[in-house]
Tab-separated table of C-alpha atoms in Angstrom:
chain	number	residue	atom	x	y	z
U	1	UNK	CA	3.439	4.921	92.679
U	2	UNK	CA	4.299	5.540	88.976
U	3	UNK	CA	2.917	7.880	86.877
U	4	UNK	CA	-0.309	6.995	84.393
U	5	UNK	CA	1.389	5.258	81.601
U	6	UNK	CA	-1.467	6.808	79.105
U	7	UNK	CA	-1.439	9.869	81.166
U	8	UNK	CA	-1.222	13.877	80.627
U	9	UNK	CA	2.510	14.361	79.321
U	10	UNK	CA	2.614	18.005	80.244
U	11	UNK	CA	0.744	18.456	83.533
U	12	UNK	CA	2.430	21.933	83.755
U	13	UNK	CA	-0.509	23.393	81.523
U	14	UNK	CA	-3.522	24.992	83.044
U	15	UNK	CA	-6.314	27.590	81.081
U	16	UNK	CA	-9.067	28.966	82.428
U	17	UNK	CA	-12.575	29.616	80.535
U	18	UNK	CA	-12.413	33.873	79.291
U	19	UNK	CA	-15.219	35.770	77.387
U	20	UNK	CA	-15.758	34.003	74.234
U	21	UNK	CA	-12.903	32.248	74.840
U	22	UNK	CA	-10.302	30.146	76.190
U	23	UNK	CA	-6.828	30.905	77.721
U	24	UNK	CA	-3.707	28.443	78.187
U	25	UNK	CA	-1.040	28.894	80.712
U	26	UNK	CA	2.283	27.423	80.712
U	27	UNK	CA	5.198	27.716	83.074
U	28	UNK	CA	6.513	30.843	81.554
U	29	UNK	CA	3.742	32.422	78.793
U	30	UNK	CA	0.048	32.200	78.238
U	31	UNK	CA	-1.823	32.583	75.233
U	32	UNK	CA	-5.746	33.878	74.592
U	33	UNK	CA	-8.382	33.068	71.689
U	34	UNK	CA	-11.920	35.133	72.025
U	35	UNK	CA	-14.413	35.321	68.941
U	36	UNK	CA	-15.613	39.128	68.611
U	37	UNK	CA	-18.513	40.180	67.343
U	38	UNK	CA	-17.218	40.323	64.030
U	39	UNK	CA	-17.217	36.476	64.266
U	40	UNK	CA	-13.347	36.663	63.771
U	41	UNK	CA	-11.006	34.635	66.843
U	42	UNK	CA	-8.305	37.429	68.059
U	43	UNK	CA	-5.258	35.943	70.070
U	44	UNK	CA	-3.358	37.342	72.279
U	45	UNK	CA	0.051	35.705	73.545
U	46	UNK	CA	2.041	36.611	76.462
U	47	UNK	CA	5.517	35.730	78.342
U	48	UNK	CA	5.347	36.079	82.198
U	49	UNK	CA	7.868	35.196	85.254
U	50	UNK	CA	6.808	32.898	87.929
U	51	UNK	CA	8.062	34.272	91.031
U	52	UNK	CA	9.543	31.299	92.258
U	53	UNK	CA	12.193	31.689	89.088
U	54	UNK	CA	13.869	34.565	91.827
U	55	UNK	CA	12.911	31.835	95.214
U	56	UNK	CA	13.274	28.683	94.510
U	57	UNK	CA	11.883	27.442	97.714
U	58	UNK	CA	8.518	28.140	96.559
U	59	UNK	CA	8.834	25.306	94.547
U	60	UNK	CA	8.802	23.342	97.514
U	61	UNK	CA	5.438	21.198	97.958
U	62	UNK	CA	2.510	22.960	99.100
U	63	UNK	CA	4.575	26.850	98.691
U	64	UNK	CA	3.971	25.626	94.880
U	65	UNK	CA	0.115	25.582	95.557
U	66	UNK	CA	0.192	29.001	96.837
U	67	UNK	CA	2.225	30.552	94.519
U	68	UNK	CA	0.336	29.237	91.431
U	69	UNK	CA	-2.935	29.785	92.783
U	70	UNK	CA	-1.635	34.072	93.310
U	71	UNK	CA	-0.482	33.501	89.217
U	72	UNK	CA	-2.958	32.153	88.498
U	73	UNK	CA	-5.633	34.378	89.820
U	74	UNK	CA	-3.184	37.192	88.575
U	75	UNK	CA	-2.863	35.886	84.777
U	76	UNK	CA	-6.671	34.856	84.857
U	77	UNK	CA	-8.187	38.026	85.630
U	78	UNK	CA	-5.665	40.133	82.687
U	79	UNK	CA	-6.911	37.254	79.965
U	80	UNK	CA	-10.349	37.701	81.391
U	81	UNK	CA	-10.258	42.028	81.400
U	82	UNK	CA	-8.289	41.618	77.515
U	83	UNK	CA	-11.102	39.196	76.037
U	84	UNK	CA	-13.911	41.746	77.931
U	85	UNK	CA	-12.007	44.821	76.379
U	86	UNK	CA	-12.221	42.981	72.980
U	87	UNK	CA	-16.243	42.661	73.027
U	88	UNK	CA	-16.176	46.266	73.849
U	89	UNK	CA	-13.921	47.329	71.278
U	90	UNK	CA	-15.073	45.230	68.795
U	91	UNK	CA	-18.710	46.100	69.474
U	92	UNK	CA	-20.938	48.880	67.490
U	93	UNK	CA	-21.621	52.070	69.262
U	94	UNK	CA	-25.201	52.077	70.269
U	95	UNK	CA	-28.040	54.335	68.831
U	96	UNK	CA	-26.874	57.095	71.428
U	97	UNK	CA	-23.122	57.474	69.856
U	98	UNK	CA	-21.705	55.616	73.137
U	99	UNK	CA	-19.631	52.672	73.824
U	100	UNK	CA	-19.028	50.687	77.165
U	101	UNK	CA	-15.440	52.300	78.593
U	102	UNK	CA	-12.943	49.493	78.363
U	103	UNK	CA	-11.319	48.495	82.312
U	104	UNK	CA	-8.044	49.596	82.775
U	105	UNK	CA	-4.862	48.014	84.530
U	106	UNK	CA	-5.568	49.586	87.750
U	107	UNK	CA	-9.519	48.537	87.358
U	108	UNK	CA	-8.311	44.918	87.097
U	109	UNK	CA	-5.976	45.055	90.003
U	110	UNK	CA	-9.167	46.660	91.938
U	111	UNK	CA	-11.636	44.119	90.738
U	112	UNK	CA	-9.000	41.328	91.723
U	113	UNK	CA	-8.965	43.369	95.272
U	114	UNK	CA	-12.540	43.285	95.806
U	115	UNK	CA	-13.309	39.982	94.609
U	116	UNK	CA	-10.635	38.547	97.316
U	117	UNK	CA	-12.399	40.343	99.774
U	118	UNK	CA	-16.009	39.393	99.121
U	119	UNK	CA	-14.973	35.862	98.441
U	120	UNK	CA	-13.521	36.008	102.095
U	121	UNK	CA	-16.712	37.849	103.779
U	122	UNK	CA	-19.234	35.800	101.106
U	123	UNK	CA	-16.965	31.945	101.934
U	124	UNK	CA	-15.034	32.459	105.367
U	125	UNK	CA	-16.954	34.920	107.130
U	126	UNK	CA	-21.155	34.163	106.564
U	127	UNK	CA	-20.505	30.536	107.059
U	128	UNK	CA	-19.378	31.056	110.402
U	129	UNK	CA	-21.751	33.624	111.417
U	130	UNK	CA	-24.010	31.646	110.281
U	131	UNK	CA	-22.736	28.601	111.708
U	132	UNK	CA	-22.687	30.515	115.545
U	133	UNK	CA	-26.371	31.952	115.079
U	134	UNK	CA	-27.312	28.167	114.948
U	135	UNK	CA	-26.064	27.901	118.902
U	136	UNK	CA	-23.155	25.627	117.783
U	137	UNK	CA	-19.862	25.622	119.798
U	138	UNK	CA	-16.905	27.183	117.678
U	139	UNK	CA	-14.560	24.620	119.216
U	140	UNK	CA	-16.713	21.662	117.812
U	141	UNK	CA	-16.173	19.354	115.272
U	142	UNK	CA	-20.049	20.034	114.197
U	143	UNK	CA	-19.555	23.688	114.262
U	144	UNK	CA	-17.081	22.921	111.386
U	145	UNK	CA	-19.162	20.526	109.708
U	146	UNK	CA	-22.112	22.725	109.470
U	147	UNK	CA	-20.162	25.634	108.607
U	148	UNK	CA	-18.613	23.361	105.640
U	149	UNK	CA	-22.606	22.420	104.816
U	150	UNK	CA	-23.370	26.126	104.939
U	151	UNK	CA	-20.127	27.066	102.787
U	152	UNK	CA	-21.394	24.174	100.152
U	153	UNK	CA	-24.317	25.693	99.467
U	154	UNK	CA	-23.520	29.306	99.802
U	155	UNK	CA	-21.169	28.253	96.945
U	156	UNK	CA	-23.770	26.512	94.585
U	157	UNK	CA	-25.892	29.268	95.346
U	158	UNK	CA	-23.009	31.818	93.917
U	159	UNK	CA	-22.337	29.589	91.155
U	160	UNK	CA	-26.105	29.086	90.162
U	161	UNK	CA	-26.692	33.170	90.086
U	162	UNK	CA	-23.987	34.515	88.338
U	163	UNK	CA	-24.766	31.951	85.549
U	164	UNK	CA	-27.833	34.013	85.087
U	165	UNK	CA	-25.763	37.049	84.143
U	166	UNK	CA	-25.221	37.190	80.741
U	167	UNK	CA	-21.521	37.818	80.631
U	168	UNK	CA	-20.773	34.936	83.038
U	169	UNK	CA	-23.079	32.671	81.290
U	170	UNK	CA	-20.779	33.400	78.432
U	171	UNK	CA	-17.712	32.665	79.973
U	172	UNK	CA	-19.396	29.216	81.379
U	173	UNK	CA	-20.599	28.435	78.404
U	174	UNK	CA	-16.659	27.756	77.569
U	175	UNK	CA	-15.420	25.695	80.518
U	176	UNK	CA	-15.867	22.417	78.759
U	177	UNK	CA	-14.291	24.021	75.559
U	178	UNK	CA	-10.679	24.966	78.035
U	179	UNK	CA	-10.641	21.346	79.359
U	180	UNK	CA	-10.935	19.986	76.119
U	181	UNK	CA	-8.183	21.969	74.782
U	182	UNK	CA	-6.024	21.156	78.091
U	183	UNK	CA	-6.725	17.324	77.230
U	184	UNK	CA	-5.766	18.125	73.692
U	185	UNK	CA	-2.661	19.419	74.085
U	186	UNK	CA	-1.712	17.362	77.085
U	187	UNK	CA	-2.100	14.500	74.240
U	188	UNK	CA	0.415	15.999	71.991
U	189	UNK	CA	-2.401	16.691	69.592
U	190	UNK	CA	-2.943	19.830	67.796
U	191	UNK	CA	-5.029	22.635	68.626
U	192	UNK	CA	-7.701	22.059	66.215
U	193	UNK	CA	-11.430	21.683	66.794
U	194	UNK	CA	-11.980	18.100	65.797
U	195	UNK	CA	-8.691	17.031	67.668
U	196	UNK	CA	-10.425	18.963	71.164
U	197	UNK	CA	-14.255	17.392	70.253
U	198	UNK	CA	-12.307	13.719	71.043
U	199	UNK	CA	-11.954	14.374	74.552
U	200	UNK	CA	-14.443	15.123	77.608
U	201	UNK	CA	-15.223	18.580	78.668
U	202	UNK	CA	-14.148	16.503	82.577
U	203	UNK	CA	-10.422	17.667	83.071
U	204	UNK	CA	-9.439	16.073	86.743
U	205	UNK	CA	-7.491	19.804	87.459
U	206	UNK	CA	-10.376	21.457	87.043
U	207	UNK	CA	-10.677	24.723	89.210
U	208	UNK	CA	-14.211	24.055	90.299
U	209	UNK	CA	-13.102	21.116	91.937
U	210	UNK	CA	-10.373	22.813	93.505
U	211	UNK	CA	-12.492	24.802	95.442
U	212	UNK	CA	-14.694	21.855	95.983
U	213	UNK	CA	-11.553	20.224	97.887
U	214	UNK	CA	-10.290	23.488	99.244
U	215	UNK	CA	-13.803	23.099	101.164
U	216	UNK	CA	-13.220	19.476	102.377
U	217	UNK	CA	-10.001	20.355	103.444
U	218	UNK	CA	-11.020	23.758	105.455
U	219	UNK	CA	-13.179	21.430	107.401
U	220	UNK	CA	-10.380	19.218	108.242
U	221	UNK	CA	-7.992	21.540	109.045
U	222	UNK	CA	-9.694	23.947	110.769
U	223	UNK	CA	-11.674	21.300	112.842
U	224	UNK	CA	-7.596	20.465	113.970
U	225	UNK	CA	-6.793	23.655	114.793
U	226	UNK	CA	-9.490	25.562	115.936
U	227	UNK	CA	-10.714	22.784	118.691
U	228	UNK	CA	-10.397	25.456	121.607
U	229	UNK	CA	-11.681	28.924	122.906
U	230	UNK	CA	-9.090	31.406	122.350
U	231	UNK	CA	-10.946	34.278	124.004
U	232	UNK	CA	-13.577	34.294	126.838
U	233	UNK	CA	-15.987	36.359	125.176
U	234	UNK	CA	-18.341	34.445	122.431
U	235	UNK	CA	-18.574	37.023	119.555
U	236	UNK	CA	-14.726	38.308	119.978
U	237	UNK	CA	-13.416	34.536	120.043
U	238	UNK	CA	-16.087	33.929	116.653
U	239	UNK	CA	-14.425	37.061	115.198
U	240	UNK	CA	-10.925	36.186	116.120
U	241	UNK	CA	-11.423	32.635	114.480
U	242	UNK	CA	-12.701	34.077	111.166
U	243	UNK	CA	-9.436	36.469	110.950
U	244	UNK	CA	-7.378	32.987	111.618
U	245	UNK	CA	-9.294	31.288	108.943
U	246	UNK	CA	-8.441	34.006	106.632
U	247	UNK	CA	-4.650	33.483	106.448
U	248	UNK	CA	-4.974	29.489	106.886
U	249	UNK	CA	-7.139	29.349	104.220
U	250	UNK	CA	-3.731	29.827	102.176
U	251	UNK	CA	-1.991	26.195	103.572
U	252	UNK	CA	-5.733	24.832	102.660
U	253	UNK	CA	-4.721	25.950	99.425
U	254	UNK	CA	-1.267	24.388	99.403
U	255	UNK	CA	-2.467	21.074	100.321
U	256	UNK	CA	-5.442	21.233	98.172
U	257	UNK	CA	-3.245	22.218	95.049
U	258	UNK	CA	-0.874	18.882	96.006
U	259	UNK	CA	-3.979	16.552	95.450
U	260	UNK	CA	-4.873	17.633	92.379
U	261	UNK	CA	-1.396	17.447	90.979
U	262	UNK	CA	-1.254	14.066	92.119
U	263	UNK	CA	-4.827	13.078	90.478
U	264	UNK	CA	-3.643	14.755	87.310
U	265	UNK	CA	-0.396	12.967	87.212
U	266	UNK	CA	-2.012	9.351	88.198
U	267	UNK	CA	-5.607	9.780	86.972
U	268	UNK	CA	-6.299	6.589	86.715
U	269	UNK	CA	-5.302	5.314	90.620
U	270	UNK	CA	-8.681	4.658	92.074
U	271	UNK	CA	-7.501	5.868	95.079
U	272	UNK	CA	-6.838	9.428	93.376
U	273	UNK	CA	-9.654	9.745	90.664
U	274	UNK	CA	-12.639	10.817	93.352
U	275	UNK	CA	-10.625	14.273	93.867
């Protein structure tokens, strides 16, 4: 199989959607464009280290999934917390003298801390519970399909309510705008605003359908693996199996990362472009 011949010529770039804003990832620096209130675009640009410059076997297929989804969860958050802390700081003081307090380093590393864990109670955990209330048997394959069902729309649920918040809805409202300017500079076009308005706001490494196919995959694997009783007591084994899924939810990851490299790279194989 040989690359896309009209396909992305630097794959390596990612971005995420930020406050106002959009932020672009390479292998070693990322930069950051927010509009203020002011209506002027501030831009921030940063080097970072991959870890896998120090181990090279996480370079290997599937390590390389896990590693850049930690980075990237890492870099996303501190271009996310600098375009909030630009709002704020940018932002008159209200009638009452006060501002909003800008979040700190160690506030980001706590919000990353508590996200992971609700996203692990709110994804991994409820869907299971859920899944067991129904009288399914943890060792079946329609346990896992259910609790895949349940996962689904516990997800489009989250999505749908925290695009009601107005900050999120912000941030949303520049998704299409970070795939555009992915496609743009994948092209070897540059950054300009009628250069990213030629392209769709559709990028096939998009990270909503990474967790879309993180989901598929869960129920795969985890129908594989978790196909027996480990302990003879129904709510210990169901607790058990929800502290395994935890931890195998990072080789989900891994493999999940490899298809969408692969329907990046050859975007236009028809066996690829439904991922």
């Amino acid at each position: 199989m040989k690359p896309d011949p009209k396909g992305p010529s630097c794959i390596a770039v990612g971005g995420q959607a930020v406050m106002e804003g959009v932020m672009m990832r390479s292998a070693h620096s990322f930069a950051v464009a927010c509009r203020i209130p002011t209506g002027e675009i501030l831009i921030k640009e940063q080097k970072w280290q991959s870890v896998w410059d120090r181990m090279r076997f996480l370079r290997w297929p599937f390590f390389r999934g896990i590693v850049t989804l930690g980075e990237a969860l890492v870099n996303g958050f501190s271009a996310l917390t600098w375009s909030a802390n630009m709002q704020i700081r940018h932002t008159p003081a209200g009638p009452d003298g006060k501002k909003e307090e800008e979040l700190s380093g160690g506030g980001a590393a706590l919000a990353i801390t508590i996200s992971l864990l609700f996203a692990m109670g709110l994804f991994v955990a409820l869907p299971h519970f859920a899944t067991m209330l129904l009288g399914l048997d943890a060792s079946s394959l329609s346990f896992h399909l259910v609790d895949g069902v349940i996962k689904l729309v516990v997800l489009l649920a989250y999505m749908g309510a925290i695009g009601f918040l107005p900050d999120i809805k912000r941030v949303f409202a520049y998704h299409g705008a970070e795939h555009k300017s992915i496609f743009a500079h994948e092209a070897g076009l540059p950054l300009t605003v009628d250069n990213a308005r030629k392209f769709t706001r559709f990028h096939p490494r998009c990270g909503t359908s990474f967790l879309f196919l993180v989901l598929a995959i869960s129920i795969i694997v985890f129908s594989l693996t978790l196909q027996f009783r480990i302990l003879p007591w129904g709510w210990a084994d169901n607790l058990l199996k929800v502290f395994i899924k935890i931890p195998m939810m990072l080789p989900v990851a891994g493999i999940a990362y490899e298809l969408i490299r692969l329907s990046g790279k050859y975007h236009n194989n028809p066996l690829l472009r439904p991922v």
